[in-house]
mmCIF file of C-alpha atoms and ligand atoms in Angstrom:
data_model
loop_
_atom_site.group_PDB
_atom_site.id
_atom_site.type_symbol
_atom_site.label_atom_id
_atom_site.label_comp_id
_atom_site.label_asym_id
_atom_site.label_seq_id
_atom_site.Cartn_x
_atom_site.Cartn_y
_atom_site.Cartn_z
ATOM 1 C CA UNK A 1 7.660 -15.328 -3.721
ATOM 2 C CA UNK A 2 7.635 -11.622 -4.524
ATOM 3 C CA UNK A 3 4.463 -9.807 -3.538
ATOM 4 C CA UNK A 4 3.559 -7.729 -6.585
ATOM 5 C CA UNK A 5 0.243 -6.643 -5.032
ATOM 6 C CA UNK A 6 2.040 -4.164 -2.773
ATOM 7 C CA UNK A 7 3.504 -2.416 -5.817
ATOM 8 C CA UNK A 8 0.004 -2.287 -7.369
ATOM 9 C CA UNK A 9 -1.443 -0.863 -4.148
ATOM 10 C CA UNK A 10 1.328 1.756 -4.008
ATOM 11 C CA UNK A 11 0.364 2.882 -7.529
ATOM 12 C CA UNK A 12 -3.305 3.194 -6.460
ATOM 13 C CA UNK A 13 -2.235 5.196 -3.390
ATOM 14 C CA UNK A 14 -0.654 7.826 -5.652
ATOM 15 C CA UNK A 15 -4.153 8.582 -7.036
ATOM 16 C CA UNK A 16 -5.992 7.561 -10.200
ATOM 17 C CA UNK A 17 -6.547 9.489 -13.414
ATOM 18 C CA UNK A 18 -10.088 10.460 -14.438
ATOM 19 C CA UNK A 19 -9.462 8.259 -17.500
ATOM 20 C CA UNK A 20 -9.789 4.583 -16.358
ATOM 21 C CA UNK A 21 -7.661 3.530 -19.365
ATOM 22 C CA UNK A 22 -4.693 5.038 -17.491
ATOM 23 C CA UNK A 23 -5.357 3.207 -14.199
ATOM 24 C CA UNK A 24 -2.654 0.900 -12.850
ATOM 25 C CA UNK A 25 -3.107 -2.847 -12.439
ATOM 26 C CA UNK A 26 -5.753 -3.438 -9.751
ATOM 27 C CA UNK A 27 -5.730 -7.079 -8.558
ATOM 28 C CA UNK A 28 -9.011 -9.051 -8.556
ATOM 29 C CA UNK A 29 -9.987 -9.951 -4.938
ATOM 30 C CA UNK A 30 -11.772 -13.133 -6.045
ATOM 31 C CA UNK A 31 -9.229 -14.970 -8.216
ATOM 32 C CA UNK A 32 -6.087 -12.961 -7.248
ATOM 33 C CA UNK A 33 -4.778 -13.816 -10.715
ATOM 34 C CA UNK A 34 -6.160 -11.096 -12.996
ATOM 35 C CA UNK A 35 -6.523 -7.340 -13.061
ATOM 36 C CA UNK A 36 -9.821 -5.448 -12.864
ATOM 37 C CA UNK A 37 -11.219 -3.089 -15.505
ATOM 38 C CA UNK A 38 -13.864 -0.388 -15.045
ATOM 39 C CA UNK A 39 -17.341 -1.371 -16.301
ATOM 40 C CA UNK A 40 -18.228 0.958 -19.204
ATOM 41 C CA UNK A 41 -19.993 4.186 -18.140
ATOM 42 C CA UNK A 42 -20.008 3.167 -14.448
ATOM 43 C CA UNK A 43 -17.541 5.910 -13.431
ATOM 44 C CA UNK A 44 -19.459 8.852 -11.969
ATOM 45 C CA UNK A 45 -17.825 11.966 -10.474
ATOM 46 C CA UNK A 46 -19.644 14.730 -8.609
ATOM 47 C CA UNK A 47 -18.249 17.991 -7.250
ATOM 48 C CA UNK A 48 -19.217 18.636 -3.604
ATOM 49 C CA UNK A 49 -21.753 21.426 -2.959
ATOM 50 C CA UNK A 50 -19.279 23.235 -0.667
ATOM 51 C CA UNK A 51 -16.684 23.091 -3.430
ATOM 52 C CA UNK A 52 -19.192 24.586 -5.909
ATOM 53 C CA UNK A 53 -20.008 27.369 -3.455
ATOM 54 C CA UNK A 54 -16.344 28.333 -3.205
ATOM 55 C CA UNK A 55 -16.180 29.200 -6.923
ATOM 56 C CA UNK A 56 -17.525 32.668 -6.096
ATOM 57 C CA UNK A 57 -14.693 33.525 -3.695
ATOM 58 C CA UNK A 58 -12.166 36.138 -4.743
ATOM 59 C CA UNK A 59 -9.265 33.942 -3.746
ATOM 60 C CA UNK A 60 -10.736 30.876 -5.506
ATOM 61 C CA UNK A 61 -8.223 28.580 -7.130
ATOM 62 C CA UNK A 62 -8.967 25.432 -9.193
ATOM 63 C CA UNK A 63 -7.096 23.382 -6.571
ATOM 64 C CA UNK A 64 -9.955 24.153 -4.123
ATOM 65 C CA UNK A 65 -12.176 21.767 -6.124
ATOM 66 C CA UNK A 66 -13.070 18.465 -4.463
ATOM 67 C CA UNK A 67 -15.810 15.889 -4.697
ATOM 68 C CA UNK A 68 -16.598 12.178 -4.809
ATOM 69 C CA UNK A 69 -16.610 9.349 -7.329
ATOM 70 C CA UNK A 70 -17.885 5.815 -7.664
ATOM 71 C CA UNK A 71 -17.486 3.061 -10.222
ATOM 72 C CA UNK A 72 -17.844 -0.675 -10.712
ATOM 73 C CA UNK A 73 -14.921 -2.879 -11.739
ATOM 74 C CA UNK A 74 -14.885 -6.411 -13.092
ATOM 75 C CA UNK A 75 -12.435 -9.213 -13.757
ATOM 76 C CA UNK A 76 -12.355 -10.828 -17.201
ATOM 77 C CA UNK A 77 -13.447 -14.060 -15.469
ATOM 78 C CA UNK A 78 -17.248 -13.927 -15.276
ATOM 79 C CA UNK A 79 -17.393 -15.986 -12.082
ATOM 80 C CA UNK A 80 -15.381 -13.371 -10.135
ATOM 81 C CA UNK A 81 -17.278 -10.820 -8.016
ATOM 82 C CA UNK A 82 -17.843 -7.279 -9.251
ATOM 83 C CA UNK A 83 -15.843 -4.762 -7.205
ATOM 84 C CA UNK A 84 -17.546 -1.542 -6.078
ATOM 85 C CA UNK A 85 -15.279 1.445 -5.570
ATOM 86 C CA UNK A 86 -15.994 4.804 -3.909
ATOM 87 C CA UNK A 87 -13.679 7.631 -2.989
ATOM 88 C CA UNK A 88 -12.927 11.333 -3.115
ATOM 89 C CA UNK A 89 -11.620 13.511 -5.906
ATOM 90 C CA UNK A 90 -9.213 16.431 -5.954
ATOM 91 C CA UNK A 91 -7.682 18.594 -8.679
ATOM 92 C CA UNK A 92 -4.000 19.030 -9.369
ATOM 93 C CA UNK A 93 -1.774 20.717 -11.910
ATOM 94 C CA UNK A 94 0.892 18.398 -13.255
ATOM 95 C CA UNK A 95 2.462 21.103 -15.412
ATOM 96 C CA UNK A 96 1.538 24.444 -16.988
ATOM 97 C CA UNK A 97 0.972 22.924 -20.458
ATOM 98 C CA UNK A 98 -1.633 20.285 -19.441
ATOM 99 C CA UNK A 99 -3.575 22.519 -17.060
ATOM 100 C CA UNK A 100 -5.589 21.067 -14.174
ATOM 101 C CA UNK A 101 -6.593 17.419 -13.944
ATOM 102 C CA UNK A 102 -8.869 15.401 -11.651
ATOM 103 C CA UNK A 103 -7.255 12.909 -9.325
ATOM 104 C CA UNK A 104 -9.296 10.060 -7.823
ATOM 105 C CA UNK A 105 -8.462 8.694 -4.355
ATOM 106 C CA UNK A 106 -10.278 5.405 -3.584
ATOM 107 C CA UNK A 107 -11.465 5.042 0.018
ATOM 108 C CA UNK A 108 -13.392 1.752 -0.225
ATOM 109 C CA UNK A 109 -13.145 -1.314 -2.421
ATOM 110 C CA UNK A 110 -15.974 -3.820 -1.889
ATOM 111 C CA UNK A 111 -14.934 -6.624 -1.719
ATOM 112 C CA UNK A 112 -11.587 -5.363 -0.445
ATOM 113 C CA UNK A 113 -8.357 -5.798 -2.387
ATOM 114 C CA UNK A 114 -5.990 -8.534 -1.192
ATOM 115 C CA UNK A 115 -2.768 -7.361 0.494
ATOM 116 C CA UNK A 116 -0.569 -10.407 -0.049
ATOM 117 C CA UNK A 117 -0.386 -12.458 -3.225
ATOM 118 C CA UNK A 118 0.537 -15.845 -1.764
ATOM 119 C CA UNK A 119 0.526 -17.019 1.829
ATOM 120 C CA UNK A 120 2.286 -20.336 1.183
ATOM 121 C CA UNK A 121 1.635 -22.597 4.185
ATOM 122 C CA UNK A 122 0.931 -19.693 6.558
ATOM 123 C CA UNK A 123 -1.810 -20.681 9.091
ATOM 124 C CA UNK A 124 -5.222 -19.282 8.122
ATOM 125 C CA UNK A 125 -5.771 -17.407 11.380
ATOM 126 C CA UNK A 126 -2.616 -15.362 10.681
ATOM 127 C CA UNK A 127 -3.754 -14.743 7.086
ATOM 128 C CA UNK A 128 -7.152 -13.510 8.311
ATOM 129 C CA UNK A 129 -5.528 -11.258 10.909
ATOM 130 C CA UNK A 130 -3.315 -9.626 8.241
ATOM 131 C CA UNK A 131 -6.106 -9.258 5.659
ATOM 132 C CA UNK A 132 -8.311 -7.638 8.369
ATOM 133 C CA UNK A 133 -6.279 -4.497 7.632
ATOM 134 C CA UNK A 134 -7.444 -4.370 4.024
ATOM 135 C CA UNK A 135 -11.042 -3.005 4.358
ATOM 136 C CA UNK A 136 -9.789 0.064 6.280
ATOM 137 C CA UNK A 137 -6.423 0.540 4.565
ATOM 138 C CA UNK A 138 -7.500 3.514 2.428
ATOM 139 C CA UNK A 139 -9.869 5.280 4.811
ATOM 140 C CA UNK A 140 -7.974 4.792 8.097
ATOM 141 C CA UNK A 141 -4.327 3.768 7.561
ATOM 142 C CA UNK A 142 -3.457 4.190 11.273
ATOM 143 C CA UNK A 143 -6.042 1.577 12.267
ATOM 144 C CA UNK A 144 -4.869 -0.664 9.415
ATOM 145 C CA UNK A 145 -1.300 -0.516 10.804
ATOM 146 C CA UNK A 146 -2.697 -1.415 14.202
ATOM 147 C CA UNK A 147 -4.507 -4.449 12.788
ATOM 148 C CA UNK A 148 -1.266 -5.713 11.266
ATOM 149 C CA UNK A 149 0.365 -5.260 14.674
ATOM 150 C CA UNK A 150 -2.488 -7.390 16.073
ATOM 151 C CA UNK A 151 -1.618 -10.023 13.453
ATOM 152 C CA UNK A 152 1.848 -10.240 15.019
ATOM 153 C CA UNK A 153 0.144 -11.142 18.343
ATOM 154 C CA UNK A 154 -1.726 -13.932 16.505
ATOM 155 C CA UNK A 155 1.589 -15.095 15.021
ATOM 156 C CA UNK A 156 3.129 -15.160 18.524
ATOM 157 C CA UNK A 157 0.103 -17.208 19.750
ATOM 158 C CA UNK A 158 0.653 -19.679 16.909
ATOM 159 C CA UNK A 159 4.347 -19.940 17.792
ATOM 160 C CA UNK A 160 3.282 -20.721 21.384
ATOM 161 C CA UNK A 161 4.943 -17.645 22.888
ATOM 162 C CA UNK A 162 3.105 -17.040 26.218
ATOM 163 C CA UNK A 163 0.704 -14.083 26.234
ATOM 164 C CA UNK A 164 0.345 -13.976 30.047
ATOM 165 C CA UNK A 165 2.955 -14.180 32.787
ATOM 166 C CA UNK A 166 2.785 -16.451 35.867
ATOM 167 C CA UNK A 167 0.496 -13.932 37.614
ATOM 168 C CA UNK A 168 -1.881 -13.743 34.645
ATOM 169 C CA UNK A 169 -0.748 -10.315 33.488
ATOM 170 C CA UNK A 170 -0.668 -9.616 29.753
ATOM 171 C CA UNK A 171 2.881 -9.743 28.359
ATOM 172 C CA UNK A 172 3.577 -6.763 26.039
ATOM 173 C CA UNK A 173 4.160 -7.658 22.384
ATOM 174 C CA UNK A 174 7.707 -6.249 22.586
ATOM 175 C CA UNK A 175 8.620 -8.838 25.243
ATOM 176 C CA UNK A 176 6.869 -11.643 23.364
ATOM 177 C CA UNK A 177 8.946 -10.907 20.241
ATOM 178 C CA UNK A 178 12.121 -10.920 22.367
ATOM 179 C CA UNK A 179 11.038 -14.275 23.829
ATOM 180 C CA UNK A 180 10.464 -15.582 20.272
ATOM 181 C CA UNK A 181 14.010 -14.476 19.381
ATOM 182 C CA UNK A 182 15.434 -16.382 22.379
ATOM 183 C CA UNK A 183 13.330 -19.496 21.661
ATOM 184 C CA UNK A 184 14.094 -19.553 17.925
ATOM 185 C CA UNK A 185 17.514 -17.999 17.347
ATOM 186 C CA UNK A 186 17.485 -19.419 13.806
ATOM 187 C CA UNK A 187 14.760 -16.849 13.076
ATOM 188 C CA UNK A 188 16.435 -13.863 14.750
ATOM 189 C CA UNK A 189 16.107 -11.845 11.503
ATOM 190 C CA UNK A 190 12.352 -12.505 11.609
ATOM 191 C CA UNK A 191 12.185 -11.143 15.158
ATOM 192 C CA UNK A 192 13.814 -7.907 14.011
ATOM 193 C CA UNK A 193 11.255 -7.602 11.188
ATOM 194 C CA UNK A 194 8.351 -8.219 13.577
ATOM 195 C CA UNK A 195 9.694 -5.520 15.898
ATOM 196 C CA UNK A 196 9.448 -3.024 13.000
ATOM 197 C CA UNK A 197 5.796 -4.003 12.454
ATOM 198 C CA UNK A 198 5.159 -3.518 16.176
ATOM 199 C CA UNK A 199 6.636 0.009 16.181
ATOM 200 C CA UNK A 200 4.506 1.144 13.225
ATOM 201 C CA UNK A 201 1.393 -0.316 14.859
ATOM 202 C CA UNK A 202 2.243 1.517 18.088
ATOM 203 C CA UNK A 203 2.652 4.780 16.191
ATOM 204 C CA UNK A 204 -0.822 4.238 14.662
ATOM 205 C CA UNK A 205 -2.348 3.785 18.128
ATOM 206 C CA UNK A 206 -0.685 6.894 19.535
ATOM 207 C CA UNK A 207 -2.216 9.232 16.981
ATOM 208 C CA UNK A 208 0.901 9.680 14.826
ATOM 209 C CA UNK A 209 0.132 10.224 11.160
ATOM 210 C CA UNK A 210 0.383 6.910 9.346
ATOM 211 C CA UNK A 211 -0.150 7.075 5.594
ATOM 212 C CA UNK A 212 -1.134 4.287 3.207
ATOM 213 C CA UNK A 213 2.475 3.880 1.916
ATOM 214 C CA UNK A 214 3.648 3.427 5.548
ATOM 215 C CA UNK A 215 1.137 0.585 5.989
ATOM 216 C CA UNK A 216 2.273 -0.959 2.701
ATOM 217 C CA UNK A 217 5.863 -0.906 4.029
ATOM 218 C CA UNK A 218 4.623 -2.935 6.984
ATOM 219 C CA UNK A 219 2.687 -5.304 4.706
ATOM 220 C CA UNK A 220 5.926 -5.973 2.809
ATOM 221 C CA UNK A 221 7.750 -6.663 6.075
ATOM 222 C CA UNK A 222 5.132 -9.074 7.430
ATOM 223 C CA UNK A 223 4.951 -10.749 4.007
ATOM 224 C CA UNK A 224 8.702 -11.375 4.166
ATOM 225 C CA UNK A 225 8.258 -12.698 7.728
ATOM 226 C CA UNK A 226 5.601 -15.268 6.852
ATOM 227 C CA UNK A 227 7.551 -16.369 3.781
ATOM 228 C CA UNK A 228 10.564 -17.026 6.030
ATOM 229 C CA UNK A 229 8.496 -18.880 8.612
ATOM 230 C CA UNK A 230 5.873 -20.719 6.580
ATOM 231 C CA UNK A 231 6.781 -20.844 2.880
ATOM 232 C CA UNK A 232 8.106 -24.332 2.362
ATOM 233 C CA UNK A 233 8.078 -24.155 -1.457
ATOM 234 C CA UNK A 234 11.887 -23.737 -1.658
ATOM 235 C CA UNK A 235 12.365 -26.756 0.636
ATOM 236 C CA UNK A 236 9.868 -28.767 -1.441
ATOM 237 C CA UNK A 237 11.717 -27.896 -4.666
ATOM 238 C CA UNK A 238 15.021 -28.997 -3.086
ATOM 239 C CA UNK A 239 13.398 -32.258 -1.928
ATOM 240 C CA UNK A 240 12.086 -32.871 -5.465
ATOM 241 C CA UNK A 241 15.555 -32.223 -6.897
ATOM 242 C CA UNK A 242 17.080 -34.719 -4.419
ATOM 243 C CA UNK A 243 14.478 -37.342 -5.399
ATOM 244 C CA UNK A 244 15.171 -36.826 -9.116
ATOM 245 C CA UNK A 245 18.920 -37.202 -8.511
ATOM 246 C CA UNK A 246 18.280 -40.355 -6.428
ATOM 247 C CA UNK A 247 16.186 -41.803 -9.280
ATOM 248 C CA UNK A 248 18.865 -40.746 -11.783
ATOM 249 C CA UNK A 249 16.198 -38.897 -13.748
ATOM 250 C CA UNK A 250 13.872 -41.869 -14.239
ATOM 251 C CA UNK A 251 10.155 -41.021 -13.768
ATOM 252 C CA UNK A 252 8.793 -42.156 -10.382
ATOM 253 C CA UNK A 253 6.285 -44.461 -12.165
ATOM 254 C CA UNK A 254 9.138 -46.451 -13.794
ATOM 255 C CA UNK A 255 10.921 -46.751 -10.443
ATOM 256 C CA UNK A 256 7.702 -48.252 -9.000
ATOM 257 C CA UNK A 257 7.595 -50.800 -11.848
ATOM 258 C CA UNK A 258 11.260 -51.732 -11.326
ATOM 259 C CA UNK A 259 10.509 -52.490 -7.690
ATOM 260 C CA UNK A 260 7.877 -55.112 -8.656
ATOM 261 C CA UNK A 261 9.586 -58.500 -8.172
ATOM 262 C CA UNK A 262 9.857 -60.524 -11.368
ATOM 263 C CA UNK A 263 7.182 -63.211 -11.770
HETATM 264 ZN ZN1 ZN B 1 -10.836 -12.526 -10.991
#
């Protein structure tokens, strides 16, 4: 199943207008089925004191302006949790005609936004390990990439790929993925995808600059991986089709009645 959340998160990563009516679709963390809207009058923006002080400088330019914002968002379903959002603001000039506009960059969503729309039959411990990247995605993308790398270790554990060698030493993730590829050659494409997740996570640990869109690339890759490994919906649909053909289209209830021996 396509993960539309990643596209929504990419739109958020490009920055939000100061007019909430222009915000992209922001998925509800509670029901994962609806989009959030900003609670009326809850959006507050404040220029930073340092930014205000800079106005007096000779070389001042409107693009020096920065500050913070907060707002509250809600789903149309009343039972869903309110979502509290905070972040920073900047100013940019889209074109000469429109002048300067505020741009809002969320740093925290509380509760955090979901990364993957549907996990199918993916084991919960792998789901939790992936979603652990969400709370820090916006404020620390490098650490978020590292958490998704850690989720690959959890996936290897689940697939019973040894984490220690005969002498008790920790086996590097790279070698574990290679072992997975040897053990399950039918999933060799999955191994290649997991290796890409590992490299991005490594880059995050080594201080390389990882941006939110880079992490979202990795989320898409691990999403594809778990769909390949654990999404049995396509198999289930094929099984249903085979059953319907076997019954020649008759409803299962009628088949059950036909099997009852005549009195
Ligand atoms: Zn909701």
